[in-house]
PDB file of C-alpha atoms in Angstrom:
ATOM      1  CA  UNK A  15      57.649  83.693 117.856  1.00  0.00           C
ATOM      2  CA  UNK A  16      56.245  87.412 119.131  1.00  0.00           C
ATOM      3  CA  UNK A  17      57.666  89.683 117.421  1.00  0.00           C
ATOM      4  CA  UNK A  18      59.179  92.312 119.966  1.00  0.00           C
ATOM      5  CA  UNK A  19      57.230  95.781 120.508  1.00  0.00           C
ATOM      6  CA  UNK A  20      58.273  98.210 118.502  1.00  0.00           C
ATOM      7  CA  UNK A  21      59.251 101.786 120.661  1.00  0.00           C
ATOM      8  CA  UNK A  22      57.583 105.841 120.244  1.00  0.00           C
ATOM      9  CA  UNK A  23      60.090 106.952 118.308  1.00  0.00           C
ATOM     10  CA  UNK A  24      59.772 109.876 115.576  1.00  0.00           C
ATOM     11  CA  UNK A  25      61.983 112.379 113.739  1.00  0.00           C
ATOM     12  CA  UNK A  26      61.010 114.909 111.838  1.00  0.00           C
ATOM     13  CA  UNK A  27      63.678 116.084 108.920  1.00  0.00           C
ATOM     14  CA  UNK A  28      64.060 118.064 105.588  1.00  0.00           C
ATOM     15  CA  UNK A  29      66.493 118.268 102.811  1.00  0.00           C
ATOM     16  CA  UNK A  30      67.994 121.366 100.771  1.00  0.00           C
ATOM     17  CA  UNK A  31      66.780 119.034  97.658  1.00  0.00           C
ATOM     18  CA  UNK A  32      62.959 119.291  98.255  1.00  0.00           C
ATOM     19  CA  UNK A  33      62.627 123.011  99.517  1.00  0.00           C
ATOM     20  CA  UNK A  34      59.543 122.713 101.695  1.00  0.00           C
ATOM     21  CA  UNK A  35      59.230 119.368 101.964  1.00  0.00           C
ATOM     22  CA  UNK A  36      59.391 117.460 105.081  1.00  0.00           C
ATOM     23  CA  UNK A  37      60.506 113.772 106.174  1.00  0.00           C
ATOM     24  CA  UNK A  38      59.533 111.822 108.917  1.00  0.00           C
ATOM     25  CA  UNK A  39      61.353 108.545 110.229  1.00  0.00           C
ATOM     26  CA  UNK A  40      59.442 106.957 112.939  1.00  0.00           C
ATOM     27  CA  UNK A  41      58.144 103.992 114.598  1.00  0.00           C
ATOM     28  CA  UNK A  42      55.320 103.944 117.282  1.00  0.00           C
ATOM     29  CA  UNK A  43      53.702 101.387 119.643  1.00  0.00           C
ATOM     30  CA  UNK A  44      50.659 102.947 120.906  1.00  0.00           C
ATOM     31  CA  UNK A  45      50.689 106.489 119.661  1.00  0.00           C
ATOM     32  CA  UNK A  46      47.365 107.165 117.901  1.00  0.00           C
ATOM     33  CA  UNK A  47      46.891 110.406 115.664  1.00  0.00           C
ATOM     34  CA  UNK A  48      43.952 112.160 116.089  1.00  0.00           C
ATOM     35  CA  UNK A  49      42.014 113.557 112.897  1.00  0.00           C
ATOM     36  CA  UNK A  50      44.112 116.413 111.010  1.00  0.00           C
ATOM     37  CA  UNK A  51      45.398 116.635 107.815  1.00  0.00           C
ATOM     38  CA  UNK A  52      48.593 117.990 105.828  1.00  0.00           C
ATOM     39  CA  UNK A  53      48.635 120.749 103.002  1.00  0.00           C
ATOM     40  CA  UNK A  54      51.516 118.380 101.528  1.00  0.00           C
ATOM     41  CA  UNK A  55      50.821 114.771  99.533  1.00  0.00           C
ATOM     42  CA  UNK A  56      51.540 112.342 102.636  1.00  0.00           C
ATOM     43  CA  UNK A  57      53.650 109.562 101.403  1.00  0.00           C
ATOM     44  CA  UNK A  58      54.382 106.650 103.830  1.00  0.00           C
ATOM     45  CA  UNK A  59      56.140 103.008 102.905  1.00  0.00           C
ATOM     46  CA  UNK A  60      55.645 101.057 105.890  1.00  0.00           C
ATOM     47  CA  UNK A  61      58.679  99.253 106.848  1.00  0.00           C
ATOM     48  CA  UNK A  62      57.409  96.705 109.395  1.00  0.00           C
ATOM     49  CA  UNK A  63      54.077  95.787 111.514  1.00  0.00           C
ATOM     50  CA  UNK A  64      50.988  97.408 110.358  1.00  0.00           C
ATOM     51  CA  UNK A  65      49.417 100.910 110.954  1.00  0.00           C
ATOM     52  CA  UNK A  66      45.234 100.907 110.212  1.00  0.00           C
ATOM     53  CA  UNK A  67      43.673 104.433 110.026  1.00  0.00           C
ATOM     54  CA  UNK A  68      40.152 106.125 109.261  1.00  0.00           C
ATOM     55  CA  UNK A  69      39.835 107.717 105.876  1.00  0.00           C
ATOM     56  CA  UNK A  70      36.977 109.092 103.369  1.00  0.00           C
ATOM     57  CA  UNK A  71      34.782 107.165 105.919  1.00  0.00           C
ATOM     58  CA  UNK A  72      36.440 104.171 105.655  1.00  0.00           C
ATOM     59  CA  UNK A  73      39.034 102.166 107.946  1.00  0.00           C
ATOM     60  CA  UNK A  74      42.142 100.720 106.336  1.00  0.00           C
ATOM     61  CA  UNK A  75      45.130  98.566 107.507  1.00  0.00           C
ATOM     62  CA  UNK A  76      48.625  99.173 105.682  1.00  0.00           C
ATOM     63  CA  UNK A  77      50.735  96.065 105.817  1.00  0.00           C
ATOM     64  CA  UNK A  78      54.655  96.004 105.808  1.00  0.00           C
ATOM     65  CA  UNK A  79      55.391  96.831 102.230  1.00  0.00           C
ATOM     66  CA  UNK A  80      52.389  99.098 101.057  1.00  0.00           C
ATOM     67  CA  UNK A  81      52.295 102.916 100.009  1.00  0.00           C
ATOM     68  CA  UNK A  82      49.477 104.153 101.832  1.00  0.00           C
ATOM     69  CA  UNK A  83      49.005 107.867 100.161  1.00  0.00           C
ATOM     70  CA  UNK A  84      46.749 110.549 101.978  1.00  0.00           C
ATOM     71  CA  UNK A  85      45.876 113.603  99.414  1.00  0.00           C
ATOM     72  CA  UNK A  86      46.628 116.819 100.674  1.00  0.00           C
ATOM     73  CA  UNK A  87      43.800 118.371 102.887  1.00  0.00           C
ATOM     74  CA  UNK A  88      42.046 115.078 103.420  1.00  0.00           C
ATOM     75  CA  UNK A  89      41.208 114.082 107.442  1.00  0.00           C
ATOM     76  CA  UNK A  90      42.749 111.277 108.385  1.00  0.00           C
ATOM     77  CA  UNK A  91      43.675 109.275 111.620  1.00  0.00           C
ATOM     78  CA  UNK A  92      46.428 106.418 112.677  1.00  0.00           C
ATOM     79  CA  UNK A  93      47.065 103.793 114.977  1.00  0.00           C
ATOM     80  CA  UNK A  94      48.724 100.151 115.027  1.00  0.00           C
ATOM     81  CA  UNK A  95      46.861  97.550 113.301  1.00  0.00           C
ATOM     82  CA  UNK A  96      49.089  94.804 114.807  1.00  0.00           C
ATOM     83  CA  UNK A  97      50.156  94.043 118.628  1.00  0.00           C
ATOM     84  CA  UNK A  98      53.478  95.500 118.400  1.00  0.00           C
ATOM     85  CA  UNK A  99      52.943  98.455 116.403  1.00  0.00           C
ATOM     86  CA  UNK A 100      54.264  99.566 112.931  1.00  0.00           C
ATOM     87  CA  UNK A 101      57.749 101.765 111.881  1.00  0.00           C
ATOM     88  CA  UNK A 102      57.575 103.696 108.598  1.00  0.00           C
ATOM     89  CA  UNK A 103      58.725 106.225 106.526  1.00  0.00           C
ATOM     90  CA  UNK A 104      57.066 109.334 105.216  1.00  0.00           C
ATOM     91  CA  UNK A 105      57.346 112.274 102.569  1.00  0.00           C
ATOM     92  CA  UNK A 106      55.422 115.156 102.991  1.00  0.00           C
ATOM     93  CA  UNK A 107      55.640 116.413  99.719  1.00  0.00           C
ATOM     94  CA  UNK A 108      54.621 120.020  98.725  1.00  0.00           C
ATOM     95  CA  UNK A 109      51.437 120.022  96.247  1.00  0.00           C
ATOM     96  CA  UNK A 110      54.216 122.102  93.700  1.00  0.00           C
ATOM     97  CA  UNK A 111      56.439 119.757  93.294  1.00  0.00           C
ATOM     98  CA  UNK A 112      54.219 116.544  92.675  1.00  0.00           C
ATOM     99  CA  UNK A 113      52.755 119.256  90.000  1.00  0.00           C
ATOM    100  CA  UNK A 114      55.943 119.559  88.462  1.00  0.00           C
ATOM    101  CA  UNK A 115      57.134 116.223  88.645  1.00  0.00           C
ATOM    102  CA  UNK A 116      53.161 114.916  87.157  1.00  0.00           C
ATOM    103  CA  UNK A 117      53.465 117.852  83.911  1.00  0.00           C
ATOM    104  CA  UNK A 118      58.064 116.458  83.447  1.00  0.00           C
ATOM    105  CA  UNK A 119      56.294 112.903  83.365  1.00  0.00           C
ATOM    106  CA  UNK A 120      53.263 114.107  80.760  1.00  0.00           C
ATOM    107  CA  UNK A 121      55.264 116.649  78.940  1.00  0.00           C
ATOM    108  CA  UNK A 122      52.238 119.185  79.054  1.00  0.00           C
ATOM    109  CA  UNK A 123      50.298 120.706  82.014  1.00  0.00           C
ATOM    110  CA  UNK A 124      48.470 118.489  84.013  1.00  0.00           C
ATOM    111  CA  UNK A 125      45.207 118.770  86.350  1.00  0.00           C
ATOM    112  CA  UNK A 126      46.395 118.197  90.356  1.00  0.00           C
ATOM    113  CA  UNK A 127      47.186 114.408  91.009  1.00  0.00           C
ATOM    114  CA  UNK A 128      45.016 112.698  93.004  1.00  0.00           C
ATOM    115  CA  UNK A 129      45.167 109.007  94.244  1.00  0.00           C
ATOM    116  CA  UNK A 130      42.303 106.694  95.026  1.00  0.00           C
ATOM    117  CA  UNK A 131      41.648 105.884  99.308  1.00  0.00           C
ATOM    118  CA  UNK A 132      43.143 102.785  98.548  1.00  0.00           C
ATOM    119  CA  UNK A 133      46.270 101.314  99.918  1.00  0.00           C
ATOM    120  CA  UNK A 134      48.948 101.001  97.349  1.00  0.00           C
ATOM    121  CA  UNK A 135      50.220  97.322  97.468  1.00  0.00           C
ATOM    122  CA  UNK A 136      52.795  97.812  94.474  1.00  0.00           C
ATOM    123  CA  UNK A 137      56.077  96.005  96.332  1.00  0.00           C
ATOM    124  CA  UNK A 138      58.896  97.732  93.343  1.00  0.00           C
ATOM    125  CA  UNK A 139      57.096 101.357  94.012  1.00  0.00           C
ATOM    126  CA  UNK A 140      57.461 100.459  98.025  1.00  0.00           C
ATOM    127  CA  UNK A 141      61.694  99.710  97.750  1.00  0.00           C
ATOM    128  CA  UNK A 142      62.020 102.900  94.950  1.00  0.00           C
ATOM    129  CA  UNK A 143      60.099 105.428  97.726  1.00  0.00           C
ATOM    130  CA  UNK A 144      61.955 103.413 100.842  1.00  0.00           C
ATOM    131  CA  UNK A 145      65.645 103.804  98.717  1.00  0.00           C
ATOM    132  CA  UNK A 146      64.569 107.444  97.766  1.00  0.00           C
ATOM    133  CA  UNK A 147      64.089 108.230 101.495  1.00  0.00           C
ATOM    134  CA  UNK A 148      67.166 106.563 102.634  1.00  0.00           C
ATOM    135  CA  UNK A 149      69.264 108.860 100.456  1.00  0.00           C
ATOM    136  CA  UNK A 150      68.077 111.854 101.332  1.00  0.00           C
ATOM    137  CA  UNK A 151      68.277 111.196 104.880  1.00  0.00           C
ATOM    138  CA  UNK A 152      72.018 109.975 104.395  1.00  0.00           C
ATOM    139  CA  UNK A 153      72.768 113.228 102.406  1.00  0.00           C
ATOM    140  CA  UNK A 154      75.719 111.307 101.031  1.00  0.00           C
ATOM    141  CA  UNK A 155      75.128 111.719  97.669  1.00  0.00           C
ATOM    142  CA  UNK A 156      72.869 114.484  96.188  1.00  0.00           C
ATOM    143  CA  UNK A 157      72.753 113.772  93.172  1.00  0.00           C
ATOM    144  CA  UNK A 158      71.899 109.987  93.576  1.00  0.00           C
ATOM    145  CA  UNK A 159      69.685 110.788  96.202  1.00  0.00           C
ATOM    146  CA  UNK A 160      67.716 113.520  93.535  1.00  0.00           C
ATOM    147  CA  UNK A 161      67.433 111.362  91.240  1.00  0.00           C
ATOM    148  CA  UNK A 162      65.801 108.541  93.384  1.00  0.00           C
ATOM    149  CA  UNK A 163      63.301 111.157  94.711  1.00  0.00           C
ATOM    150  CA  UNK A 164      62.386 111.789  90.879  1.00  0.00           C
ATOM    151  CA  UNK A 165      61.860 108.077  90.399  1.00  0.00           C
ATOM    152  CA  UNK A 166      60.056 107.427  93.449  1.00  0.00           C
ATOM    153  CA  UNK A 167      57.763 110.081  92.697  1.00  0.00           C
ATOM    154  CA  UNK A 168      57.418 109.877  88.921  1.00  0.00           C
ATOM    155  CA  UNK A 169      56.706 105.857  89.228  1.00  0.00           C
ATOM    156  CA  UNK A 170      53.901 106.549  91.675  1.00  0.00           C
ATOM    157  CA  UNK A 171      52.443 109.389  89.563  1.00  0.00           C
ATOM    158  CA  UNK A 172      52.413 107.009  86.745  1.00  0.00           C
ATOM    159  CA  UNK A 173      51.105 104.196  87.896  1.00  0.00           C
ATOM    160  CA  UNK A 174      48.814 104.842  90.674  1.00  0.00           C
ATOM    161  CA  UNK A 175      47.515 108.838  90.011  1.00  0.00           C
ATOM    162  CA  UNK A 176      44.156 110.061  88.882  1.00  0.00           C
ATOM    163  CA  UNK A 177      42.503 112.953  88.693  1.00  0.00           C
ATOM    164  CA  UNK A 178      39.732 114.958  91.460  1.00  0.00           C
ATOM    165  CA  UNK A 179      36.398 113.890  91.066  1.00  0.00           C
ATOM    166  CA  UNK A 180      34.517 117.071  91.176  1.00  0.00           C
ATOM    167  CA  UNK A 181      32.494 117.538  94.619  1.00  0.00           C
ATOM    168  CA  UNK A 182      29.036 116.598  94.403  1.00  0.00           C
ATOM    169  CA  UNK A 183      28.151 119.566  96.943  1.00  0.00           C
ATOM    170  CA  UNK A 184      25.070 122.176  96.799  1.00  0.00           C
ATOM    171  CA  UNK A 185      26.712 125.496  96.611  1.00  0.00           C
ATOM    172  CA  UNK A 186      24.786 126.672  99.454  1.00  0.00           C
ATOM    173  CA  UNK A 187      25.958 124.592 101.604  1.00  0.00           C
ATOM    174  CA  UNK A 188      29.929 125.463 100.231  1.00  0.00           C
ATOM    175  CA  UNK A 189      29.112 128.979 100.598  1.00  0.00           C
ATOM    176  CA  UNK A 190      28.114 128.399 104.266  1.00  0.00           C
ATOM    177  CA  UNK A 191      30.941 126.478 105.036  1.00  0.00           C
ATOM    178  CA  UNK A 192      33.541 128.960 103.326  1.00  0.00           C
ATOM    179  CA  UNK A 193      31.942 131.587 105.477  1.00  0.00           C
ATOM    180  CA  UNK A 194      32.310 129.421 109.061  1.00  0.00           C
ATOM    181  CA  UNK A 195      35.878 128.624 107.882  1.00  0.00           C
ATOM    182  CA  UNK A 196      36.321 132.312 107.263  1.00  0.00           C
ATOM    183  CA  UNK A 197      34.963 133.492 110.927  1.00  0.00           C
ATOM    184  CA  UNK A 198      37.326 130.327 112.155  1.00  0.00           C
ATOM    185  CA  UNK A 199      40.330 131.349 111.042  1.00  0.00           C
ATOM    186  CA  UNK A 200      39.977 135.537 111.171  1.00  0.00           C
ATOM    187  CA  UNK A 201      41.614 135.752 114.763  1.00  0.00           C
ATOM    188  CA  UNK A 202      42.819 132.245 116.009  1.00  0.00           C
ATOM    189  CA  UNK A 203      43.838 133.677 119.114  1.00  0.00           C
ATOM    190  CA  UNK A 204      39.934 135.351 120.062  1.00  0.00           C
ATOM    191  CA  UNK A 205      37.031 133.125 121.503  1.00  0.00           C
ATOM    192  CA  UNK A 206      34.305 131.764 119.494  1.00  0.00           C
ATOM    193  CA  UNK A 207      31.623 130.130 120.938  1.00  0.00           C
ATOM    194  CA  UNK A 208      29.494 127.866 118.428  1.00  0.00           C
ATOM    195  CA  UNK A 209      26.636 130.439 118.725  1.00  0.00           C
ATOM    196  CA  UNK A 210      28.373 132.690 117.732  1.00  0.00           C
ATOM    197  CA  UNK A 211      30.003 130.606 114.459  1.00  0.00           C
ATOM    198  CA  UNK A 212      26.381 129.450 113.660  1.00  0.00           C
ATOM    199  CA  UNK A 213      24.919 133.155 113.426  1.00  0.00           C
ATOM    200  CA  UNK A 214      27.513 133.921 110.728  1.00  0.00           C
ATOM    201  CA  UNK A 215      25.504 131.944 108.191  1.00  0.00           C
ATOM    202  CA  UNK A 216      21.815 131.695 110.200  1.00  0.00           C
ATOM    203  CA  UNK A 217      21.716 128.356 110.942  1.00  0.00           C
ATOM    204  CA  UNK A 218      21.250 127.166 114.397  1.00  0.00           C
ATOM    205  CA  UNK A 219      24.308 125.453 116.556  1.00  0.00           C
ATOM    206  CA  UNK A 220      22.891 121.827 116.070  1.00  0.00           C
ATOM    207  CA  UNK A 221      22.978 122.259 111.792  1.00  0.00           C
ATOM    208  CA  UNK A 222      25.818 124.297 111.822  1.00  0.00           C
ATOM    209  CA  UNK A 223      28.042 121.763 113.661  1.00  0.00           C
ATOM    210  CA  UNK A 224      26.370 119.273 111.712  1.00  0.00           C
ATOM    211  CA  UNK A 225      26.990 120.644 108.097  1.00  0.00           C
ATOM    212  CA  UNK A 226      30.611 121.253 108.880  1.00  0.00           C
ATOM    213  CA  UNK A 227      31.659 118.012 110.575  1.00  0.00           C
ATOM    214  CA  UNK A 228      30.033 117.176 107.317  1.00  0.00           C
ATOM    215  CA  UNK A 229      31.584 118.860 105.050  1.00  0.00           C
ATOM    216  CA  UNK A 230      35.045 119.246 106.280  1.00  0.00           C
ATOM    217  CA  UNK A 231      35.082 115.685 108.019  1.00  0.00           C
ATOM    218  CA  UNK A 232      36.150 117.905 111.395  1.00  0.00           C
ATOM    219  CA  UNK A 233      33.779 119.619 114.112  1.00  0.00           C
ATOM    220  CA  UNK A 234      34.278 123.340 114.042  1.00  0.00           C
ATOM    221  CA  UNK A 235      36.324 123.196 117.332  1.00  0.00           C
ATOM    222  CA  UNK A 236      38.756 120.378 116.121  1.00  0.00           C
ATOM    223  CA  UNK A 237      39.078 122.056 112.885  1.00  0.00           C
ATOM    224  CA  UNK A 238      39.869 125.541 114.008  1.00  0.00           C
ATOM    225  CA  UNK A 239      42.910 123.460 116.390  1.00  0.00           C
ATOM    226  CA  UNK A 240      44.204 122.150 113.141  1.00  0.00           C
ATOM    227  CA  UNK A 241      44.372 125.750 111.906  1.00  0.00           C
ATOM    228  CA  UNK A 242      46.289 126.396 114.351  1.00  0.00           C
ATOM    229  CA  UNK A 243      48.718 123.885 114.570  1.00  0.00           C
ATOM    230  CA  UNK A 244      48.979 124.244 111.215  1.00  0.00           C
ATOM    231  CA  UNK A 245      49.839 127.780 111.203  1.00  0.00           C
ATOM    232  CA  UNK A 246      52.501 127.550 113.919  1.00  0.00           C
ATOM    233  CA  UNK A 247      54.986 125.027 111.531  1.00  0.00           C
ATOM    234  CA  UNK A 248      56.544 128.219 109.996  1.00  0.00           C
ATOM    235  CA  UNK A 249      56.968 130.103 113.371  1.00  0.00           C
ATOM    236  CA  UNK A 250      58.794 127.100 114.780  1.00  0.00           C
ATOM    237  CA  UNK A 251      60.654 126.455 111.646  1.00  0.00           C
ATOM    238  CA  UNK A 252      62.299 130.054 112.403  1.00  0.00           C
ATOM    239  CA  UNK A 253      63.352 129.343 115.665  1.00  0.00           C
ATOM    240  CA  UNK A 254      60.386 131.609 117.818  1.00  0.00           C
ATOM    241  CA  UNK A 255      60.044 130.001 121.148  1.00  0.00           C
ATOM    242  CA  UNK A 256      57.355 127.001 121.915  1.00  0.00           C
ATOM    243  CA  UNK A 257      55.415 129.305 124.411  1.00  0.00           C
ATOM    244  CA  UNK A 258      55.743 132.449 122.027  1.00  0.00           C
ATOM    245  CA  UNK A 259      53.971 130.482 119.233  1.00  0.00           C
ATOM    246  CA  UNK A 260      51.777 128.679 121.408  1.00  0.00           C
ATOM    247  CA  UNK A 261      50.381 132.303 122.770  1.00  0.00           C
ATOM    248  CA  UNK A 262      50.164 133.642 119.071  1.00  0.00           C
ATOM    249  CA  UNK A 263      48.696 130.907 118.029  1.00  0.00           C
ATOM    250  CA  UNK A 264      45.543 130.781 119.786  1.00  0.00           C
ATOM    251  CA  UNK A 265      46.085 127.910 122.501  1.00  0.00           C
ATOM    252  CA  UNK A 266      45.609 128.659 126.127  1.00  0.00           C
ATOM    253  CA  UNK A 267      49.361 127.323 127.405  1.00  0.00           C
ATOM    254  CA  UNK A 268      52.086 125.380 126.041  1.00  0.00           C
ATOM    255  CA  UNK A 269      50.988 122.059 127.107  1.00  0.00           C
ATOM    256  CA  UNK A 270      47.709 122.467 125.298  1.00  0.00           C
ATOM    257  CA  UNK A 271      49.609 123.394 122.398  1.00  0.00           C
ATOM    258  CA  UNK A 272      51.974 120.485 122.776  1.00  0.00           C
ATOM    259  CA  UNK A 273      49.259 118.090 123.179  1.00  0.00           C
ATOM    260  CA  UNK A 274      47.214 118.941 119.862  1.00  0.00           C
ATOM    261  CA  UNK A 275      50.584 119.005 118.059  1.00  0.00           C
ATOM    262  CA  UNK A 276      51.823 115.623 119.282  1.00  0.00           C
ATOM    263  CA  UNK A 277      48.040 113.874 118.205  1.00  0.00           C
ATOM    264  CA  UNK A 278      49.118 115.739 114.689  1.00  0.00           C
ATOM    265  CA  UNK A 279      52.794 115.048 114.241  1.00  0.00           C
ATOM    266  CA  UNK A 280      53.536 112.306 116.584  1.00  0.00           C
ATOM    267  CA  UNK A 281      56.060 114.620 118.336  1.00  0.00           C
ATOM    268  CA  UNK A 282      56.418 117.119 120.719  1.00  0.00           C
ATOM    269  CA  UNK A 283      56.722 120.907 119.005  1.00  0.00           C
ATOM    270  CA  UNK A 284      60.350 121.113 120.608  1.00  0.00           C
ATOM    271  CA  UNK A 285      61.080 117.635 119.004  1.00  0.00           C
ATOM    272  CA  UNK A 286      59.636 118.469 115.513  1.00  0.00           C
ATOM    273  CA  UNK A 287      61.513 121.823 114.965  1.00  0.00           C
TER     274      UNK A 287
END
């Protein structure tokens, strides 16, 4: 027996009981997300289907049943892995609150979690982040619904968290790309040819591209679109209008705005706020 495709279906949410946290309930047939990232610890159970995606250079399928973390900042892609596509859940959890929640579990300070590119296959840590998500989208009980956050969260710091290897970069080459990343993101809404980016630290266009794709796993021009998706969450989250924050954000019309943020988030900007 086929099993029946699955639809493009996404909502974004959030909950008084994680301030600036955000929850996504979705399934999708034949979306695909391009590269980006998330300043948050990405936190999916996958319900049903399968959902493969590029990551640290690698490609990975996540299975119904797995916990397929991303660490905040990292590029990352997604797509089906299976016919009919994949439904999930996700947590975008802010970096703060995973801190907390990693020094309550340790009882002292700890260094910033970090979690292997592997897929989680731990089937008990899968049901306590699927019930913990459930709750907090029911808002029926808070205090249940807390407290199965905390769990969630606590049981995947402790079983599955390590710490940041330390970047095996030169410091040239860091200085370089903290300077591009600089001239990127000084006026999102002024051009910026690659020239241009590539005199601010004297290489020529071809190495410049080069050592940033590198570096930052993004070319210069995809990167500096991130930015500015990125940057537009907290003008939609107070209500300014999809064309206002499209303008101040650096895109050339709505639609182009619309159509880096759907590759991101999976939904229209409309949708999402």
């Amino acid at each position: 027996m086929t099993a029946s495709r699955f639809s493009n279906s996404a909502r974004y949410w959030r909950s008084p009981l994680v301030p600036g946290a955000e929850m996504l309930t979705a399934e999708y047939y034949d979306h695909s997300f391009t590269p980006h990232w998330h300043d948050a610890y990405t936190v999916p159970v996958i319900e049903a289907g399968a959902e493969q995606y590029d990551y640290r250079g690698s490609n990975f399928v996540a299975e119904a049943g797995s916990v397929p973390v991303i660490n905040p900042g990292e590029v990352h892609t997604g797509a089906r892995a299976v016919d009919f596509g994949w439904r999930y859940r996700v947590f975008y959890l802010p970096v703060e609150f995973v801190q907390s929640v990693a020094d309550e579990v340790a009882g002292r300070a700890q260094p910033m979690p970090w979690f292997s590119a592997d897929v989680i296959r731990d089937a008990d840590l899968a049901q306590r982040v699927q019930i913990a998500h459930r709750a907090l989208e029911a808002g029926a009980d808070p205090l249940g619904a807390e407290h199965a956050l905390l769990d969630a969260v606590s049981t995947l710091l402790a079983r599955h968290a390590g710490q940041r290897l330390p970047a095996q970069r030169m410091r040239l080459d860091t200085a370089r790309v903290n300077a591009m990343k600089a001239r990127l993101t000084d006026d999102l809404t002024a051009p910026l040819s690659l020239a241009e980016l590539a005199q601010t630290v004297g290489l020529s266009t071809f190495h410049a591209a080069r050592l940033f794709t590198r570096e930052t796993g993004l070319a210069p021009h995809a990167w500096r679109n991130q930015m500015r998706v990125t940057r537009a969450l907290e003008a939609l989250r107070a209500g300014v209008p999809v064309t206002e924050v499209a303008a101040a954000s650096g895109f050339t019309d709505q639609s182009h705005f619309t159509r880096h943020f759907k590759k991101t988030f999976g939904v229209p900007p409309g949708r999402w706020r």
